[in-house]
Amino acid sequence: MPWYAVYTRPKNEKKVTDQLVKLGIEVYCPLVTQVKQWSDRKKKVETPLISSYVFVNLEEKDRDKVFEAFGVVRYLFWLGKPAIIRDEEIYLLKDSLKEVISTFEISEIKPGDVLNISRGPFQGKEGVVKAVEKNKIQLILKELGVLITLTRE
């Protein structure tokens, strides 16, 4: 069975995942743990790695079943057909998320630089630096069409 990328309403990835599991659909929502700062405390929170997307593994004939879950918007299309994600890519993503990145260093990096990501969920991808702050760096991953923010804890 092929994997498909499903686009969800913003901030509905976990809810959609739960609903799809209840419908008997194999679903994968890659999550990362982040430390969020509130005015009175810090808390570890699991957030989706790729905003507004989950991956489903089902037969072509059952594709319409995902729309029974509230929050599902549409499938991701490539060349006029629903994009199929290879099993190897899903396994690679799952495997890379096992590794925890606790710190990183920013040294003499400026916007426009191209960086190779050596560890973590985006290992092997190239990113163009969009912004550098005291403890953050924003990278644009052109291959995936996403902007990621790396934060030092």
PDB file of C-alpha atoms in Angstrom:
ATOM      1  CA  MET A   1       0.000   0.000   0.000  1.00  0.00           C
ATOM      2  CA  PRO A   2       1.332   3.453  -0.837  1.00  0.00           C
ATOM      3  CA  TRP A   3       1.800   6.360   1.571  1.00  0.00           C
ATOM      4  CA  TYR A   4       0.084   9.647   0.755  1.00  0.00           C
ATOM      5  CA  ALA A   5       0.576  13.134   2.198  1.00  0.00           C
ATOM      6  CA  VAL A   6      -2.633  14.664   3.553  1.00  0.00           C
ATOM      7  CA  TYR A   7      -2.937  18.410   4.091  1.00  0.00           C
ATOM      8  CA  THR A   8      -4.802  19.355   7.280  1.00  0.00           C
ATOM      9  CA  ARG A   9      -6.240  22.512   8.753  1.00  0.00           C
ATOM     10  CA  PRO A  10      -3.574  24.472  10.657  1.00  0.00           C
ATOM     11  CA  LYS A  11      -2.761  23.041  14.096  1.00  0.00           C
ATOM     12  CA  ASN A  12      -5.048  20.028  13.531  1.00  0.00           C
ATOM     13  CA  GLU A  13      -2.370  17.421  12.781  1.00  0.00           C
ATOM     14  CA  LYS A  14      -2.694  15.525  16.095  1.00  0.00           C
ATOM     15  CA  LYS A  15      -6.507  15.618  16.069  1.00  0.00           C
ATOM     16  CA  VAL A  16      -6.626  14.382  12.483  1.00  0.00           C
ATOM     17  CA  THR A  17      -4.151  11.618  13.357  1.00  0.00           C
ATOM     18  CA  ASP A  18      -6.335  10.447  16.256  1.00  0.00           C
ATOM     19  CA  GLN A  19      -9.479  10.467  14.104  1.00  0.00           C
ATOM     20  CA  LEU A  20      -7.805   8.563  11.262  1.00  0.00           C
ATOM     21  CA  VAL A  21      -6.545   5.912  13.679  1.00  0.00           C
ATOM     22  CA  LYS A  22     -10.128   5.486  14.951  1.00  0.00           C
ATOM     23  CA  LEU A  23     -11.223   4.980  11.332  1.00  0.00           C
ATOM     24  CA  GLY A  24      -8.696   2.143  11.033  1.00  0.00           C
ATOM     25  CA  ILE A  25      -6.274   4.022   8.775  1.00  0.00           C
ATOM     26  CA  GLU A  26      -2.532   3.668   9.272  1.00  0.00           C
ATOM     27  CA  VAL A  27      -1.277   7.212   9.809  1.00  0.00           C
ATOM     28  CA  TYR A  28       2.061   8.795  10.656  1.00  0.00           C
ATOM     29  CA  CYS A  29       2.445  12.291  12.050  1.00  0.00           C
ATOM     30  CA  PRO A  30       6.143  12.967  12.731  1.00  0.00           C
ATOM     31  CA  LEU A  31       6.486  14.804  16.048  1.00  0.00           C
ATOM     32  CA  VAL A  32       9.398  16.621  17.670  1.00  0.00           C
ATOM     33  CA  THR A  33       9.722  17.756  21.274  1.00  0.00           C
ATOM     34  CA  GLN A  34      10.284  21.456  21.800  1.00  0.00           C
ATOM     35  CA  VAL A  35      10.757  23.505  24.941  1.00  0.00           C
ATOM     36  CA  LYS A  36       8.185  26.314  25.005  1.00  0.00           C
ATOM     37  CA  GLN A  37       8.660  29.358  27.219  1.00  0.00           C
ATOM     38  CA  TRP A  38       5.710  30.940  28.981  1.00  0.00           C
ATOM     39  CA  SER A  39       5.963  33.930  31.298  1.00  0.00           C
ATOM     40  CA  ASP A  40       5.959  31.693  34.369  1.00  0.00           C
ATOM     41  CA  ARG A  41       7.455  28.371  33.196  1.00  0.00           C
ATOM     42  CA  LYS A  42       9.067  26.246  30.529  1.00  0.00           C
ATOM     43  CA  LYS A  43       7.362  23.141  29.214  1.00  0.00           C
ATOM     44  CA  LYS A  44       8.275  20.374  26.776  1.00  0.00           C
ATOM     45  CA  VAL A  45       5.658  20.135  24.024  1.00  0.00           C
ATOM     46  CA  GLU A  46       5.375  17.674  21.144  1.00  0.00           C
ATOM     47  CA  THR A  47       4.752  19.520  17.897  1.00  0.00           C
ATOM     48  CA  PRO A  48       4.414  18.257  14.322  1.00  0.00           C
ATOM     49  CA  LEU A  49       7.666  18.271  12.363  1.00  0.00           C
ATOM     50  CA  ILE A  50       5.873  19.324   9.176  1.00  0.00           C
ATOM     51  CA  SER A  51       3.050  21.776   9.811  1.00  0.00           C
ATOM     52  CA  SER A  52      -0.370  20.869   8.401  1.00  0.00           C
ATOM     53  CA  TYR A  53       0.664  17.458   7.019  1.00  0.00           C
ATOM     54  CA  VAL A  54       0.197  13.846   8.055  1.00  0.00           C
ATOM     55  CA  PHE A  55       0.997  10.702   6.097  1.00  0.00           C
ATOM     56  CA  VAL A  56      -1.526   7.919   5.492  1.00  0.00           C
ATOM     57  CA  ASN A  57      -0.929   4.385   4.264  1.00  0.00           C
ATOM     58  CA  LEU A  58      -3.932   3.000   2.416  1.00  0.00           C
ATOM     59  CA  GLU A  59      -5.151   1.514  -0.827  1.00  0.00           C
ATOM     60  CA  GLU A  60      -6.007   3.807  -3.744  1.00  0.00           C
ATOM     61  CA  LYS A  61      -9.661   2.735  -3.589  1.00  0.00           C
ATOM     62  CA  ASP A  62      -9.897   3.812   0.092  1.00  0.00           C
ATOM     63  CA  ARG A  63      -8.470   7.317  -0.417  1.00  0.00           C
ATOM     64  CA  ASP A  64     -11.829   9.060   0.127  1.00  0.00           C
ATOM     65  CA  LYS A  65     -12.102   7.562   3.623  1.00  0.00           C
ATOM     66  CA  VAL A  66      -9.704  10.202   5.058  1.00  0.00           C
ATOM     67  CA  PHE A  67     -12.271  12.939   4.431  1.00  0.00           C
ATOM     68  CA  GLU A  68     -14.437  11.430   7.200  1.00  0.00           C
ATOM     69  CA  ALA A  69     -11.972  12.986   9.675  1.00  0.00           C
ATOM     70  CA  PHE A  70     -12.663  16.607  10.586  1.00  0.00           C
ATOM     71  CA  GLY A  71      -9.690  18.799   9.700  1.00  0.00           C
ATOM     72  CA  VAL A  72      -8.580  16.982   6.542  1.00  0.00           C
ATOM     73  CA  VAL A  73      -8.403  19.464   3.669  1.00  0.00           C
ATOM     74  CA  ARG A  74      -6.959  17.594   0.706  1.00  0.00           C
ATOM     75  CA  TYR A  75      -4.211  15.331  -0.565  1.00  0.00           C
ATOM     76  CA  LEU A  76      -0.879  16.738  -1.686  1.00  0.00           C
ATOM     77  CA  PHE A  77      -0.706  16.436  -5.486  1.00  0.00           C
ATOM     78  CA  TRP A  78       2.294  16.018  -7.774  1.00  0.00           C
ATOM     79  CA  LEU A  79       1.886  16.269 -11.536  1.00  0.00           C
ATOM     80  CA  GLY A  80      -1.896  16.096 -11.272  1.00  0.00           C
ATOM     81  CA  LYS A  81      -1.997  12.935  -9.138  1.00  0.00           C
ATOM     82  CA  PRO A  82      -1.904  12.390  -5.373  1.00  0.00           C
ATOM     83  CA  ALA A  83       1.755  12.378  -4.357  1.00  0.00           C
ATOM     84  CA  ILE A  84       3.006   8.948  -3.335  1.00  0.00           C
ATOM     85  CA  ILE A  85       5.664   8.825  -0.622  1.00  0.00           C
ATOM     86  CA  ARG A  86       7.932   5.795  -0.773  1.00  0.00           C
ATOM     87  CA  ASP A  87       8.143   3.451   2.224  1.00  0.00           C
ATOM     88  CA  GLU A  88      11.892   4.131   2.442  1.00  0.00           C
ATOM     89  CA  GLU A  89      11.249   7.854   2.948  1.00  0.00           C
ATOM     90  CA  ILE A  90       8.790   7.200   5.775  1.00  0.00           C
ATOM     91  CA  TYR A  91      11.206   4.735   7.439  1.00  0.00           C
ATOM     92  CA  LEU A  92      14.064   7.219   7.052  1.00  0.00           C
ATOM     93  CA  LEU A  93      11.957   9.954   8.655  1.00  0.00           C
ATOM     94  CA  LYS A  94      10.943   7.675  11.545  1.00  0.00           C
ATOM     95  CA  ASP A  95      14.532   6.545  12.046  1.00  0.00           C
ATOM     96  CA  SER A  96      15.978  10.063  11.994  1.00  0.00           C
ATOM     97  CA  LEU A  97      13.476  11.247  14.611  1.00  0.00           C
ATOM     98  CA  LYS A  98      14.841   8.700  17.098  1.00  0.00           C
ATOM     99  CA  GLU A  99      17.953  10.852  17.444  1.00  0.00           C
ATOM    100  CA  VAL A 100      17.593  13.801  19.796  1.00  0.00           C
ATOM    101  CA  ILE A 101      19.330  17.058  18.963  1.00  0.00           C
ATOM    102  CA  SER A 102      19.838  18.938  22.171  1.00  0.00           C
ATOM    103  CA  THR A 103      22.187  21.738  21.114  1.00  0.00           C
ATOM    104  CA  PHE A 104      23.843  23.284  18.119  1.00  0.00           C
ATOM    105  CA  GLU A 105      26.183  26.206  17.552  1.00  0.00           C
ATOM    106  CA  ILE A 106      25.792  29.183  15.259  1.00  0.00           C
ATOM    107  CA  SER A 107      29.113  30.622  14.145  1.00  0.00           C
ATOM    108  CA  GLU A 108      29.632  33.151  11.369  1.00  0.00           C
ATOM    109  CA  ILE A 109      26.499  32.162   9.504  1.00  0.00           C
ATOM    110  CA  LYS A 110      24.700  34.825   7.551  1.00  0.00           C
ATOM    111  CA  PRO A 111      21.517  34.984   5.482  1.00  0.00           C
ATOM    112  CA  GLY A 112      21.987  33.500   2.026  1.00  0.00           C
ATOM    113  CA  ASP A 113      24.523  30.861   3.153  1.00  0.00           C
ATOM    114  CA  VAL A 114      23.801  27.278   2.098  1.00  0.00           C
ATOM    115  CA  LEU A 115      24.078  24.716   4.896  1.00  0.00           C
ATOM    116  CA  ASN A 116      24.111  20.940   4.741  1.00  0.00           C
ATOM    117  CA  ILE A 117      22.132  19.393   7.588  1.00  0.00           C
ATOM    118  CA  SER A 118      24.230  16.629   9.093  1.00  0.00           C
ATOM    119  CA  ARG A 119      21.913  15.277  11.814  1.00  0.00           C
ATOM    120  CA  GLY A 120      18.266  14.951  12.716  1.00  0.00           C
ATOM    121  CA  PRO A 121      15.072  14.568  10.719  1.00  0.00           C
ATOM    122  CA  PHE A 122      16.326  16.609   7.752  1.00  0.00           C
ATOM    123  CA  GLN A 123      19.732  14.910   7.563  1.00  0.00           C
ATOM    124  CA  GLY A 124      21.277  15.111   4.090  1.00  0.00           C
ATOM    125  CA  LYS A 125      19.148  18.068   2.999  1.00  0.00           C
ATOM    126  CA  GLU A 126      20.466  21.509   2.069  1.00  0.00           C
ATOM    127  CA  GLY A 127      18.992  24.653   3.511  1.00  0.00           C
ATOM    128  CA  VAL A 128      19.420  28.309   2.645  1.00  0.00           C
ATOM    129  CA  VAL A 129      19.784  30.544   5.705  1.00  0.00           C
ATOM    130  CA  LYS A 130      16.928  33.029   5.891  1.00  0.00           C
ATOM    131  CA  ALA A 131      17.642  34.612   9.280  1.00  0.00           C
ATOM    132  CA  VAL A 132      20.095  34.312  12.178  1.00  0.00           C
ATOM    133  CA  GLU A 133      19.262  35.483  15.679  1.00  0.00           C
ATOM    134  CA  LYS A 134      20.920  35.080  19.074  1.00  0.00           C
ATOM    135  CA  ASN A 135      19.685  31.510  19.636  1.00  0.00           C
ATOM    136  CA  LYS A 136      17.746  30.748  16.432  1.00  0.00           C
ATOM    137  CA  ILE A 137      18.443  30.069  12.799  1.00  0.00           C
ATOM    138  CA  GLN A 138      15.828  29.839  10.049  1.00  0.00           C
ATOM    139  CA  LEU A 139      16.528  27.599   7.053  1.00  0.00           C
ATOM    140  CA  ILE A 140      14.540  27.278   3.849  1.00  0.00           C
ATOM    141  CA  LEU A 141      14.561  23.695   2.561  1.00  0.00           C
ATOM    142  CA  LYS A 142      13.829  24.264  -1.117  1.00  0.00           C
ATOM    143  CA  GLU A 143      13.561  20.545  -1.870  1.00  0.00           C
ATOM    144  CA  LEU A 144      10.656  20.199   0.580  1.00  0.00           C
ATOM    145  CA  GLY A 145       9.325  23.755   0.258  1.00  0.00           C
ATOM    146  CA  VAL A 146       9.394  24.403   3.996  1.00  0.00           C
ATOM    147  CA  LEU A 147      10.934  26.879   6.413  1.00  0.00           C
ATOM    148  CA  ILE A 148      12.397  25.361   9.579  1.00  0.00           C
ATOM    149  CA  THR A 149      13.571  27.136  12.694  1.00  0.00           C
ATOM    150  CA  LEU A 150      16.329  25.621  14.824  1.00  0.00           C
ATOM    151  CA  THR A 151      16.413  26.863  18.404  1.00  0.00           C
ATOM    152  CA  ARG A 152      19.145  26.457  20.979  1.00  0.00           C
ATOM    153  CA  GLU A 153      17.807  25.388  24.392  1.00  0.00           C
TER     154      GLU A 153
END
